[in-house]
Backbone as numpy.savetxt, mean C-alpha at the origin, in Angstrom:
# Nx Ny Nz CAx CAy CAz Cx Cy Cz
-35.56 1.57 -13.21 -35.50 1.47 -11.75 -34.16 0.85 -11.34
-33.40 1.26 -10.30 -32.33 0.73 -9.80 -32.84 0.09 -8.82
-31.85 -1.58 -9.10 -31.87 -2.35 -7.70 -30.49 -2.79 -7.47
-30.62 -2.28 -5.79 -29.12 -3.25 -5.26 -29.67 -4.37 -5.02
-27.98 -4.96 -5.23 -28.46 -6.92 -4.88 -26.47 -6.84 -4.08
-25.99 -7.97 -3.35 -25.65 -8.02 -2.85 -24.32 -8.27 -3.80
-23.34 -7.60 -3.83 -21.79 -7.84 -3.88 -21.12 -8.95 -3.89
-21.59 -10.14 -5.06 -20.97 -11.62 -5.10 -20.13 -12.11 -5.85
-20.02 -11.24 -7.00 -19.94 -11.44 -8.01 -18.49 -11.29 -7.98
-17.27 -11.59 -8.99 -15.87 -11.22 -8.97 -16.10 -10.48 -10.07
-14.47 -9.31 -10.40 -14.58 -9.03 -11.34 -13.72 -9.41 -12.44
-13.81 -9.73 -13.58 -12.81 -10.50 -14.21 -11.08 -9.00 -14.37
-10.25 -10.39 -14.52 -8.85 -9.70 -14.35 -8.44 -9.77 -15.53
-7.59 -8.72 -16.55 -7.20 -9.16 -17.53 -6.08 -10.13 -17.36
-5.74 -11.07 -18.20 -4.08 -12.20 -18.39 -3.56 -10.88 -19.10
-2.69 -10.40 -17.90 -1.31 -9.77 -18.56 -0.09 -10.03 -17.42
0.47 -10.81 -17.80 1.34 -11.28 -17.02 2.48 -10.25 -16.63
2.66 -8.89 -17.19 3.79 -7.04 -17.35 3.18 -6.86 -16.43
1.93 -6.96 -16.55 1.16 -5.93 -15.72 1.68 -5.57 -14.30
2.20 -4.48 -14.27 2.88 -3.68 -12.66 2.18 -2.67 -12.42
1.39 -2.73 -11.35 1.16 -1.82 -10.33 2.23 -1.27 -9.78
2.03 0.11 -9.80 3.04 1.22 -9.19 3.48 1.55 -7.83
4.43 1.88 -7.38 4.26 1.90 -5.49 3.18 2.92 -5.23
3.00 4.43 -6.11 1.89 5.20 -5.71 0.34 4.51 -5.27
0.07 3.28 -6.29 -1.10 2.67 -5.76 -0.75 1.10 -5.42
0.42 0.59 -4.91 0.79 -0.76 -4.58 -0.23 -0.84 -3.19
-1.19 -2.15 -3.36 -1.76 -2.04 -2.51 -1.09 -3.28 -1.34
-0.33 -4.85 -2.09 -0.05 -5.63 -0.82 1.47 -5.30 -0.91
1.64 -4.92 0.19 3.47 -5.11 0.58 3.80 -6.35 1.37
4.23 -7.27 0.70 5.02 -7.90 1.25 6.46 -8.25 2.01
6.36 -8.32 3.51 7.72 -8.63 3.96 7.90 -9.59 4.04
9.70 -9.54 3.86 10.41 -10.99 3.54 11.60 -10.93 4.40
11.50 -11.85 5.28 12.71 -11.80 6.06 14.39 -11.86 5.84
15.23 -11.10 5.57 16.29 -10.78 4.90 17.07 -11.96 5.14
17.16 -12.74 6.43 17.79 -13.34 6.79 17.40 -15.45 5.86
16.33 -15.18 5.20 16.35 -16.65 3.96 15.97 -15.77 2.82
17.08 -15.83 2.78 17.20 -15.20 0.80 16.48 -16.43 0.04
16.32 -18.16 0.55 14.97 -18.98 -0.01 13.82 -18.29 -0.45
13.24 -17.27 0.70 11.94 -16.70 0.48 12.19 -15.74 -0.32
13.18 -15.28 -1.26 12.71 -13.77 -2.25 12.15 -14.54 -3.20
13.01 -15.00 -4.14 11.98 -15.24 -5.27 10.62 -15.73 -5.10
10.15 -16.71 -4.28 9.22 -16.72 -4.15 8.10 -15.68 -4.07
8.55 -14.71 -3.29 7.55 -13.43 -2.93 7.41 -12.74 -4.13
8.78 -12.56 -4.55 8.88 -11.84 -6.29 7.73 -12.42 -6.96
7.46 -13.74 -6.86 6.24 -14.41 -7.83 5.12 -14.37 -7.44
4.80 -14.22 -6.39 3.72 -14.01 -5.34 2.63 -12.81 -6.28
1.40 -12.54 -5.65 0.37 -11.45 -6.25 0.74 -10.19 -5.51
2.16 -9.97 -4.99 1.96 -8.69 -4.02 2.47 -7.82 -5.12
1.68 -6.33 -4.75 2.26 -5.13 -5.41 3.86 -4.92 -5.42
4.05 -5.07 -4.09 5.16 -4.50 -3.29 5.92 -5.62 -3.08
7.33 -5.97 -2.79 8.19 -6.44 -1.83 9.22 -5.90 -1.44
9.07 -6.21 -0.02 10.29 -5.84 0.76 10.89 -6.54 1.40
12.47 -6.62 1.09 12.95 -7.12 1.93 13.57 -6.39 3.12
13.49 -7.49 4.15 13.46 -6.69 5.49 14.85 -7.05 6.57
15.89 -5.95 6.79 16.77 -6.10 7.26 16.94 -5.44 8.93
15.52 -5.09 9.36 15.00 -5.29 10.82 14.38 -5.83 11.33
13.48 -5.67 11.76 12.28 -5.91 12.70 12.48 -7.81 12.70
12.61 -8.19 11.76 12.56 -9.92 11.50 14.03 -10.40 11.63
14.86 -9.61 11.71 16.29 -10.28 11.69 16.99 -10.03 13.17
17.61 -10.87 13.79 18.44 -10.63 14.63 19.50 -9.67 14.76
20.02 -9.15 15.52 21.26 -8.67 15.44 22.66 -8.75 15.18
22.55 -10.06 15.46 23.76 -11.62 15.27 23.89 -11.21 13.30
22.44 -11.06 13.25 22.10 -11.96 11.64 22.27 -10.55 10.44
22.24 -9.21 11.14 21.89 -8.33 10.40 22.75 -8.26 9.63
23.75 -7.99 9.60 25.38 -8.13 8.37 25.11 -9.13 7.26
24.98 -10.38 7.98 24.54 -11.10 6.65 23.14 -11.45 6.15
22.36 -10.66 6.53 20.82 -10.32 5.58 21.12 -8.92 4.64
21.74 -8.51 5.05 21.85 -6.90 4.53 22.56 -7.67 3.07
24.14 -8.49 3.34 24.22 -9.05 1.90 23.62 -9.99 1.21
22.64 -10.71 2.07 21.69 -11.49 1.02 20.97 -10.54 0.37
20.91 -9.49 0.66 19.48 -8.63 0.20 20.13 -7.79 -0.96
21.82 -7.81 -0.78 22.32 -7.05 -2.34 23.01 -7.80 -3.18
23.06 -9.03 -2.74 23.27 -10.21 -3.45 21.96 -10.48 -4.87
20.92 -10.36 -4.11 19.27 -10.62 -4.06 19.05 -9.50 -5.32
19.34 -8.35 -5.33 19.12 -7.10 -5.64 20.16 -6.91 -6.80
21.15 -7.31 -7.00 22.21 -7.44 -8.16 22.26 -8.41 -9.17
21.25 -9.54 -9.19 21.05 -10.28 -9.77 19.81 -10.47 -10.73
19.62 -11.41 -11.65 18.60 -11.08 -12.57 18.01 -12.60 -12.00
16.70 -12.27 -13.35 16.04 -13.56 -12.95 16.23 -14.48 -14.41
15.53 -15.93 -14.25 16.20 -16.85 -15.05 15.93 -16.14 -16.91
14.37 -15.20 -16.96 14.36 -14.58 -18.09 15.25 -13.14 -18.57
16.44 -12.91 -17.78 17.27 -11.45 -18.10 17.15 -10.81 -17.15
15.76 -10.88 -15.85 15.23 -8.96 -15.99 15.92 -8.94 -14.69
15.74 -7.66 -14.51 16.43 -7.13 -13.30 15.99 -7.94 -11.77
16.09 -8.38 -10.60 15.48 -8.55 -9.82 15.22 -6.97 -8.70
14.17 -6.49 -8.61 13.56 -5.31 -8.01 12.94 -5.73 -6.95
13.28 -4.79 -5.50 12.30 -4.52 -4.47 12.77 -3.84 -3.49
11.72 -3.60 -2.38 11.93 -2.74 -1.52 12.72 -3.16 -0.74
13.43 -2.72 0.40 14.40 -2.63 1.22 14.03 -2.12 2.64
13.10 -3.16 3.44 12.71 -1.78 4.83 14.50 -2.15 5.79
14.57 -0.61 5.84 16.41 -0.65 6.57 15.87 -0.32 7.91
16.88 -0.36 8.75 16.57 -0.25 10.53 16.65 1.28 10.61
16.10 1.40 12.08 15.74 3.10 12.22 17.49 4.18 12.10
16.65 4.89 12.39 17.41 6.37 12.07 18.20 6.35 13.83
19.09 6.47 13.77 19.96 6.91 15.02 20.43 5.50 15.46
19.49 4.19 15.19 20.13 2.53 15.26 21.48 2.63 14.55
22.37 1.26 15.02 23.80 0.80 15.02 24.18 0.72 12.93
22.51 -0.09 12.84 22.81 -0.34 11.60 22.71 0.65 10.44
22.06 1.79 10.89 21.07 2.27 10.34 21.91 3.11 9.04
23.19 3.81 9.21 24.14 4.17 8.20 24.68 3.25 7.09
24.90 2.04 7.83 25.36 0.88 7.20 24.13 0.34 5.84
23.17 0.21 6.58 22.43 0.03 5.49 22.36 0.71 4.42
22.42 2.25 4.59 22.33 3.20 3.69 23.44 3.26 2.80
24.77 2.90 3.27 26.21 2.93 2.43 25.59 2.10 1.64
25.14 0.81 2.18 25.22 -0.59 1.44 24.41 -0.41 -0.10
23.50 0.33 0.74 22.06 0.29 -0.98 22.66 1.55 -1.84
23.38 2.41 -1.80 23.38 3.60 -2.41 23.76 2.72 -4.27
23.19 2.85 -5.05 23.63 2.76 -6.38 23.20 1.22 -6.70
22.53 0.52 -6.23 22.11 -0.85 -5.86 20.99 -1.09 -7.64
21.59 -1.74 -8.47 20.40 -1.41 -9.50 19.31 -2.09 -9.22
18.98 -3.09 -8.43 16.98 -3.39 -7.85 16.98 -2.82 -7.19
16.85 -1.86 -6.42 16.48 -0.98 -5.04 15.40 -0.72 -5.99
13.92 -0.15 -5.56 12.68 0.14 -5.82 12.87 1.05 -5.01
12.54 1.22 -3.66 13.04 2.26 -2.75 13.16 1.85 -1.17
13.14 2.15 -0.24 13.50 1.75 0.87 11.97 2.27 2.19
11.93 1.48 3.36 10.79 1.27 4.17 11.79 2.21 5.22
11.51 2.79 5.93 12.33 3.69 7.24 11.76 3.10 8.10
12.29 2.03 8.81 11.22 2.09 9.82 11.40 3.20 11.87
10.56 2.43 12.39 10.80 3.63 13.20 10.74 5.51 13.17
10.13 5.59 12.51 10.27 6.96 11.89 9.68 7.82 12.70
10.44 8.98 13.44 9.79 9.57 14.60 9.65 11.21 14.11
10.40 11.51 13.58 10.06 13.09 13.04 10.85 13.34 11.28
10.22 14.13 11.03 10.66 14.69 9.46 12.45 14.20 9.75
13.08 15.21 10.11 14.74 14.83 10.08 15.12 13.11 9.79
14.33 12.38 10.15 15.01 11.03 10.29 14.59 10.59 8.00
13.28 11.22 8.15 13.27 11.31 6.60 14.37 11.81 5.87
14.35 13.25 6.01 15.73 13.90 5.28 17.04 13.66 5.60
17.38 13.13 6.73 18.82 12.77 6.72 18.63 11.38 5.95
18.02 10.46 5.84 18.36 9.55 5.08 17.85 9.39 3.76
17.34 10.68 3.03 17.33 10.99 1.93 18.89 11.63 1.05
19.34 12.17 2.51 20.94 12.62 1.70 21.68 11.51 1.66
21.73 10.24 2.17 22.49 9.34 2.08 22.34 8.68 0.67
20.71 8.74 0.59 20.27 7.66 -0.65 19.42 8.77 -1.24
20.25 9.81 -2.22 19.70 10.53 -3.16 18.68 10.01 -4.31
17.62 10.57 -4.67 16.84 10.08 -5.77 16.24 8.66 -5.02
16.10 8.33 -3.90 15.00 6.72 -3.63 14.02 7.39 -2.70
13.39 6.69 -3.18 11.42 6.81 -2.69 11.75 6.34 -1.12
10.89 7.02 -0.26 11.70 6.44 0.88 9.52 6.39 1.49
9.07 5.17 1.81 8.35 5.22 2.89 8.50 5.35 4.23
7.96 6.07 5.02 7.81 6.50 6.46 7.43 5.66 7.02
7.77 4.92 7.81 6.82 3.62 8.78 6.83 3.88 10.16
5.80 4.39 10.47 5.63 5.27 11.76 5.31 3.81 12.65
5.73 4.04 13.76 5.68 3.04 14.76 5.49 3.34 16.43
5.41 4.32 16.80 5.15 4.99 18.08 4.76 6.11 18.20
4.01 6.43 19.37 3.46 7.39 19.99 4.24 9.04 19.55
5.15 8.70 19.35 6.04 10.23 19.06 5.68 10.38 17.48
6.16 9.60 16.97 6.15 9.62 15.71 4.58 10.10 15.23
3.31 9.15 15.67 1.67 9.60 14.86 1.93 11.42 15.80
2.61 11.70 16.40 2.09 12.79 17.13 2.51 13.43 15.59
4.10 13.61 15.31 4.65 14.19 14.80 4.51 13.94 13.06
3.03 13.20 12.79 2.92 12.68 11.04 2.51 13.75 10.32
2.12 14.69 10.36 1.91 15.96 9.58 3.24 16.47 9.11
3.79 16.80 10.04 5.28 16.78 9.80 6.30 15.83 9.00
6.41 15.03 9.47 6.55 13.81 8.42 6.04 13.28 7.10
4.64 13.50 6.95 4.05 13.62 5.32 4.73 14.51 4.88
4.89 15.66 5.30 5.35 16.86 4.22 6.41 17.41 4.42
7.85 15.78 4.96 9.13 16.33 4.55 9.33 15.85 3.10
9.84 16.80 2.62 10.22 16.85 0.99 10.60 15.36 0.51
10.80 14.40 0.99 11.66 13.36 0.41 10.64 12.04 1.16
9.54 12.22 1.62 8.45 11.43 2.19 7.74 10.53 1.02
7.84 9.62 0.55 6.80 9.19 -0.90 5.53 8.87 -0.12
5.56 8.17 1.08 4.20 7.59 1.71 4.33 7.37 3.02
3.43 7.26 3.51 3.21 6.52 4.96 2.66 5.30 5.09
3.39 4.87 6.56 3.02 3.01 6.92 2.70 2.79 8.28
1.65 2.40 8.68 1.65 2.38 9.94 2.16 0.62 10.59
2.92 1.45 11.45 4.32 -0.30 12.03 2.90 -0.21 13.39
1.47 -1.37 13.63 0.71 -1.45 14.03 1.47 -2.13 15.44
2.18 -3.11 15.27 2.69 -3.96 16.20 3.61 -3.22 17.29
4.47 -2.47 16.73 5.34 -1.39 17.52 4.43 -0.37 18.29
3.63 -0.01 17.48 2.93 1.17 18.19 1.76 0.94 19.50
1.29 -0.57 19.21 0.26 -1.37 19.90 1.69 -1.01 21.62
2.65 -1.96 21.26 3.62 -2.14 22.14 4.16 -0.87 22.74
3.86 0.38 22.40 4.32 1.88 23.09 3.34 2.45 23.63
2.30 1.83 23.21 1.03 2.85 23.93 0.28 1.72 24.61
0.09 0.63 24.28 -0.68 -0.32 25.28 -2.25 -0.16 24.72
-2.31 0.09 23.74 -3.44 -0.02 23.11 -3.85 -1.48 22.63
-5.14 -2.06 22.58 -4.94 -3.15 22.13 -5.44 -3.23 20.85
-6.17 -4.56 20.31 -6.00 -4.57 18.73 -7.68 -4.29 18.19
-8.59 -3.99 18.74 -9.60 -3.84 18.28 -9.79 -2.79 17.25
-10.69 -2.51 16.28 -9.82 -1.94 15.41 -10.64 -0.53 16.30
-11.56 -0.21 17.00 -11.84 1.10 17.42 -11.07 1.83 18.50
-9.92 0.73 18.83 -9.17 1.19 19.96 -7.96 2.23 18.78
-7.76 1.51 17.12 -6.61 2.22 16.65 -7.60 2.99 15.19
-8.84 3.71 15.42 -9.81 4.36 14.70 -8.91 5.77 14.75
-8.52 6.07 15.83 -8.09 7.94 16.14 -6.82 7.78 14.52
-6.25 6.39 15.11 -4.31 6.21 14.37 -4.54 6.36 13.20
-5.59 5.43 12.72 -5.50 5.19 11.31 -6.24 6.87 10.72
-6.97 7.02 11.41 -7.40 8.58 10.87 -6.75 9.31 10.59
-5.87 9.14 10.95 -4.17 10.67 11.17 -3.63 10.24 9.89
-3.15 8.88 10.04 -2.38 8.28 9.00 -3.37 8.75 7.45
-4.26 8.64 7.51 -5.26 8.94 6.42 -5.40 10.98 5.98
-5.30 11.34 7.57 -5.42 12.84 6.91 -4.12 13.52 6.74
-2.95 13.05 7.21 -2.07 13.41 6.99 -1.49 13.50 5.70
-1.62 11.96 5.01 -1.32 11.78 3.79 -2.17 12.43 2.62
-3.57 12.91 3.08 -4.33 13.46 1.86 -3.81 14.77 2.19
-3.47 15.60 2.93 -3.14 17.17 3.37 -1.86 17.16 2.69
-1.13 16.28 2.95 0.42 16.41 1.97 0.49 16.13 0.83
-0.94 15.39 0.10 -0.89 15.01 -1.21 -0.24 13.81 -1.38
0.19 12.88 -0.71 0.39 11.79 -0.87 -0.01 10.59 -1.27
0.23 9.31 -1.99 -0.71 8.46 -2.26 -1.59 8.05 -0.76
-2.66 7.11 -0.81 -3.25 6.93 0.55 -1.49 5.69 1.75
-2.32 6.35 2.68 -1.12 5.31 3.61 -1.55 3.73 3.48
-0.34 3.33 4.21 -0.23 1.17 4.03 -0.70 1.24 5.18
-1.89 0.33 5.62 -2.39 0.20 7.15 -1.08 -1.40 7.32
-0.68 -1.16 8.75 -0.22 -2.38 9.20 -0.86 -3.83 9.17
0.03 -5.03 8.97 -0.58 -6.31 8.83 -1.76 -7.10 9.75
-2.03 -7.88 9.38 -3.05 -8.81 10.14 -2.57 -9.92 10.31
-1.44 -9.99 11.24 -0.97 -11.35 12.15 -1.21 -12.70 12.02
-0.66 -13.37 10.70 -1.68 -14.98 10.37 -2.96 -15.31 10.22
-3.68 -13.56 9.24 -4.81 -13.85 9.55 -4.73 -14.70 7.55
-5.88 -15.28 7.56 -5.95 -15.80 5.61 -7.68 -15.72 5.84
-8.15 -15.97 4.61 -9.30 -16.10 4.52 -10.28 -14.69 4.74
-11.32 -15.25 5.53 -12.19 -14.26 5.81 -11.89 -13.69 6.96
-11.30 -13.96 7.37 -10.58 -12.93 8.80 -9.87 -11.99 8.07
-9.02 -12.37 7.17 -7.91 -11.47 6.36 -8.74 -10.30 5.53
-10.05 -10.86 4.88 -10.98 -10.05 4.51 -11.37 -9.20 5.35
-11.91 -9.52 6.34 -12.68 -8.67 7.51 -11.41 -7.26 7.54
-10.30 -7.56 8.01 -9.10 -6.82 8.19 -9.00 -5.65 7.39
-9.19 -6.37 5.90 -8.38 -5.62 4.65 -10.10 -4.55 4.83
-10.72 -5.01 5.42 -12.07 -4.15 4.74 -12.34 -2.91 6.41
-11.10 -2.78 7.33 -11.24 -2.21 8.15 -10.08 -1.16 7.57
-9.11 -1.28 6.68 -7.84 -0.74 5.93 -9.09 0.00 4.88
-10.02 -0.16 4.49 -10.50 0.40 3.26 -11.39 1.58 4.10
-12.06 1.11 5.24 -13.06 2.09 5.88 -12.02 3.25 5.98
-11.11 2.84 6.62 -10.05 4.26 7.12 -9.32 4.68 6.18
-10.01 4.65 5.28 -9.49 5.37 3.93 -7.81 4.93 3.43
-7.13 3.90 4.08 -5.99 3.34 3.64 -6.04 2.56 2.69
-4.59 2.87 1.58 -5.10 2.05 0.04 -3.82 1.26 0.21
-3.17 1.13 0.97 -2.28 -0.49 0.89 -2.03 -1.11 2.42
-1.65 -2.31 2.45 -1.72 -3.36 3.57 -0.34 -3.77 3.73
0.00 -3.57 4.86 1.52 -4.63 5.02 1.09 -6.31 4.85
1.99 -7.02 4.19 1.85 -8.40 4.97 2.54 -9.45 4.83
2.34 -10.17 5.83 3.78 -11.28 6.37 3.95 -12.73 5.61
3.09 -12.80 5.10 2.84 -14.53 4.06 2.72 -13.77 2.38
3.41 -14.56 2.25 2.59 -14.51 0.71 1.21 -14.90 0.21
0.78 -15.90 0.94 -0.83 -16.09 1.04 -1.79 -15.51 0.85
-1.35 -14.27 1.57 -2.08 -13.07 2.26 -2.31 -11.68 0.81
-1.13 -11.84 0.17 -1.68 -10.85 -1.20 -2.81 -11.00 -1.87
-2.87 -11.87 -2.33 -3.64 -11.47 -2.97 -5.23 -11.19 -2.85
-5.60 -11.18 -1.46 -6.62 -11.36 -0.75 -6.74 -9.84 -0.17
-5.57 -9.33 -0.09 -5.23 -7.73 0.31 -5.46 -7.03 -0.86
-4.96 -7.63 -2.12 -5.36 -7.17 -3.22 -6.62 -7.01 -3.87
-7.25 -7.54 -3.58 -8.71 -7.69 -3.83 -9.44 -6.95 -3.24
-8.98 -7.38 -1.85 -10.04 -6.28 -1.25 -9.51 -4.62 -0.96
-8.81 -3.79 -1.53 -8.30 -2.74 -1.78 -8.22 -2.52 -3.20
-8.89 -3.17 -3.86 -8.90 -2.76 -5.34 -10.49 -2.33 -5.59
-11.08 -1.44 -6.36 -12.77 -1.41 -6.71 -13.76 -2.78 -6.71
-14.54 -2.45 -5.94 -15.45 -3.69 -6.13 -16.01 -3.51 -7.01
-16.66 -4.80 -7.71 -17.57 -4.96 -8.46 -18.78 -3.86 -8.43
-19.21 -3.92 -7.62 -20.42 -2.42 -7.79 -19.77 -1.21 -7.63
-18.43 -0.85 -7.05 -18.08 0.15 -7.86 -17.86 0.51 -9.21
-17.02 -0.55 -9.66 -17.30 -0.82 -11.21 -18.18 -0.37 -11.99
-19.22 -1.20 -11.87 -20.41 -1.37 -12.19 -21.09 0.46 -12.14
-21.30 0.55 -10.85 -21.99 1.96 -11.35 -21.04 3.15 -11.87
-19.61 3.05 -12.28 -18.83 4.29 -12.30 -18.82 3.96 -13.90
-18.68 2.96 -14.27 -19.17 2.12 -15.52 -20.92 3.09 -16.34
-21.39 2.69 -15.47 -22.68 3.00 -16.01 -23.52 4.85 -15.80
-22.22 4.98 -14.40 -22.58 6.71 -14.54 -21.74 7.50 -16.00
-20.48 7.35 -16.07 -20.25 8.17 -17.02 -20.60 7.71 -18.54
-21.55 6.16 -18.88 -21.90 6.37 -20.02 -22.86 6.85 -19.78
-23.96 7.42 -19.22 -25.35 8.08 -19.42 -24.74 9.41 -18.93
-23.95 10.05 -18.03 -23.12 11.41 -18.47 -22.59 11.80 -19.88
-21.88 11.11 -20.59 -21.46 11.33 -21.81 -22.52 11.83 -22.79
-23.72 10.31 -22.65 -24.74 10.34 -23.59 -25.50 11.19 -23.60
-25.83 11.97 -22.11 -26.33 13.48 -22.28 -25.74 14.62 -22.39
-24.49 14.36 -22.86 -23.64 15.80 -23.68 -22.72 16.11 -22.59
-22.29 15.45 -21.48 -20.92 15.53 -20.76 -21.11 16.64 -20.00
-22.45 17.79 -19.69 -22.71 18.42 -18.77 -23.33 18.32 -17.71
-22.67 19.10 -16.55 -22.88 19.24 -15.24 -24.29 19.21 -14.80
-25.11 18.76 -14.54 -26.42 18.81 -14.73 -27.38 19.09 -12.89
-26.01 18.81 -11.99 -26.77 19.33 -10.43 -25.16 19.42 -9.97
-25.78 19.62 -8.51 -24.17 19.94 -7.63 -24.13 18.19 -7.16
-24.23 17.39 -7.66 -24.16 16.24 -7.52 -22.92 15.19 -8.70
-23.22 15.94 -9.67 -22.07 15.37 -10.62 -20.97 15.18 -10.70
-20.65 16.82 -9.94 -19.02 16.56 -10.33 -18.63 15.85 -9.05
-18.84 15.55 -7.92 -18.17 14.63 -7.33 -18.22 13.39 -7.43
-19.36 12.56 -8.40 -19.81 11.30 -8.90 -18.59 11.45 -10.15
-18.56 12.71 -10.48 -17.51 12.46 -11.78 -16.13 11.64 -11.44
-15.11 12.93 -10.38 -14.56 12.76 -9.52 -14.09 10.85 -9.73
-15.38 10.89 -8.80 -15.43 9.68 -8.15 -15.13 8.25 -9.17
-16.16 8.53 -10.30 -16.46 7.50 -11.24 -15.14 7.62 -12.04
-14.37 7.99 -12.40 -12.70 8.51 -13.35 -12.00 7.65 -12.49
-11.60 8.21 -11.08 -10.99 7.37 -10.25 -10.97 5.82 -10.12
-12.34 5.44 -9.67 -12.19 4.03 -9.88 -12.36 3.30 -11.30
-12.59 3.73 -12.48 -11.85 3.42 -13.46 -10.74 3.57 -13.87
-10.15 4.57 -13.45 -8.44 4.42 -13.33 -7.73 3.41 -12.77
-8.40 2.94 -11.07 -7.64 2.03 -10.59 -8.02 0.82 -11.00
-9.08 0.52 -11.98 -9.49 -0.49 -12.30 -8.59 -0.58 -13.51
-8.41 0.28 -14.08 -7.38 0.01 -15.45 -5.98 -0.30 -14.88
-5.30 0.07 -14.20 -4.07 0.10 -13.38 -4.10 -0.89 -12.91
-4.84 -1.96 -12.27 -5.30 -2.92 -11.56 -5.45 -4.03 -12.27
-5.54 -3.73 -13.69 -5.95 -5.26 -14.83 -7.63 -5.38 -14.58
-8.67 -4.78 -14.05 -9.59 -5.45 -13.94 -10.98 -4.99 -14.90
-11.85 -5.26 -15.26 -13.14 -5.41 -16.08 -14.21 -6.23 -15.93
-15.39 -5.32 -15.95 -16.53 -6.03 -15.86 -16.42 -7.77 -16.49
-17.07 -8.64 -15.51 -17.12 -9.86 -16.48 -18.58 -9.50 -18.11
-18.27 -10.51 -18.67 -18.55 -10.01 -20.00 -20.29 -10.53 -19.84
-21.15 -9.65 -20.65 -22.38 -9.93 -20.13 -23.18 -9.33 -18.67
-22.22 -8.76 -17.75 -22.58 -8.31 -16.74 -23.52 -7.06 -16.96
-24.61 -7.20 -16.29 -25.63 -5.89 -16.42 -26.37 -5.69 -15.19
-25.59 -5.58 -14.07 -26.53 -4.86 -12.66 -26.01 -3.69 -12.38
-26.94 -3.31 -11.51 -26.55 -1.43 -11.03 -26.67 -1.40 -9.87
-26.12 -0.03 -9.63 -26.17 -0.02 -8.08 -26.41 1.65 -7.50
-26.79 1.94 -6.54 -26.50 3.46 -6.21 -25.03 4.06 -6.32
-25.33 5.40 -6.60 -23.86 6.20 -6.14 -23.55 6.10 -5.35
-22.00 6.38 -4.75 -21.45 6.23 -3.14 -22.29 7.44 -2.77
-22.77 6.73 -1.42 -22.94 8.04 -0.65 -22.92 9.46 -0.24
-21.44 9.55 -0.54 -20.83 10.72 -0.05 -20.78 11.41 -1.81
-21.81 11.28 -2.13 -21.45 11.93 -4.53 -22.92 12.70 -3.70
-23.90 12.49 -2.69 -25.45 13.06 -3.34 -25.02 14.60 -2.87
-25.79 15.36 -3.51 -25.49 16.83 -3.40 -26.57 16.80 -1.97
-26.07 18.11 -0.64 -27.03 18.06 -0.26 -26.21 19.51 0.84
């Protein structure tokens, strides 16, 4: 007999201190204000997937020249054990003062990871600043009303790695406010856009000083709308984004326990119910392997299939 019981449990993490999550499934991005090169390393050490350093939205105009060289100062240097220092780069929009400048600056940069666009209003602003900075992953960070019109388009310019929704900008163009059913339509787009282009899932925008269980509540409104990474402004805030965008424990648990009793009955299809439990159950053991994470040892509860696996 299966019983649910309530979701309390953690799941243990392996100690691998290598262990890198990829930008395809980086779930916390961290921004770092370009302008205190104090705060990189720190963030570098931080639990976030991602960092970026950020030579808009947080920097003045006064200040932008010299964040842009803290950030390749930052980016050319190693850390106290050899290794390279790596991260993202969100540069100012497409048709802005700075916006070439930045691009001269990073071209050949050996930490560049890849670069944040922000402002991103149609495909062109992708591809022209893909010819500047050949071969870098470039995220889309859509931020206004023009831009979600125009995200289909934008997922599937050739040189697109992902989408980001800039929540704060876009709140500020449309006058929408922050409830999350007022931005249910946004995040939907952002979500079907990116599965229609084949893209990893989109970064839902940050949660404004939220920590704790507010920050939870947040990260678990980023998971409903099918978004698999989080912007965010503290370092605090990772690893709490991380958690809750990684498999829960009862996913685990039953994707764990569906494909050993699949196997054990000879690895065949047995209703129109399987193969999307299959699907399903591969996946979040993938991101659970990718992720460092494993049942704690001794663990033996179950749970139903997701919902959306019953054949019907």
């Amino acid at each position: 007999m299966t019983t649910t019981i309530p979701d309390t449990t953690t799941t243990t993490i392996d100690s691998n201190e290598n262990l890198t999550v990829g930008p395809e499934l980086a779930r916390s991005w961290l921004l770092v204000n370009g302008s205190q090169p104090a705060r990189f390393d720190v963030a570098a050490n931080s639990a976030a997937d991602a960092v970026v350093l950020d030579v808009e939205d947080s920097v003045a105009p006064a200040d932008k020249a010299q964040a842009r060289e803290n950030v390749l100062e930052w980016l050319g240097a190693r850390t106290e054990d050899g290794e390279q220092n790596r991260a993202w780069v969100r540069i100012n929009g497409f048709g802005t003062a700075w916006w070439e400048d930045d691009l001269r600056a990073l071209r050949d940069v050996p930490g560049l990871d890849g670069v944040m666009l922000a402002m991103t209003e149609s495909p062109e602003h992708v591809t022209r600043t893909a010819e500047l900075l050949r071969g870098t992953r470039i995220v889309a960070l859509v931020e206004t009303a023009r831009g979600v019109q125009n995200l289909q388009a934008i997922a599937t310019a050739r040189s697109t790695y992902r989408l980001a929704f800039g929540i704060g900008d876009y709140r500020r163009d449309t006058g929408f406010g922050e409830n999350p059913m007022a931005l249910a339509y946004t995040r939907s787009q952002f979500t079907i856009a990116s599965r229609a282009a084949n893209l990893p899932g989109p970064i839902d925008g940050p949660a404004v000083g939220a920590l704790g269980a507010k920050l939870a509540e947040a990260t678990g409104v980023t998971t409903e709308f099918g978004m698999t990474g989080k912007l965010c402004l503290m370092p605090e805030q990772t690893a709490t984004v991380n958690e809750g965008l990684s498999p829960s424990l009862s996913e685990l648990s039953w994707a764990t326990d569906f494909l050993g009793e699949f196997e054990a009955e000879g690895g065949q299809i047995r209703n129109g119910s399987d193969l999307p439990r299959l699907a399903r159950a591969r996946k979040v053991l993938g991101l659970a392997s990718a992720f460092g994470m494993r049942l704690p040892e001794g663990y033996d509860m179950h749970f139903e299939a997701p919902t959306d696996t019953y054949h019907c």
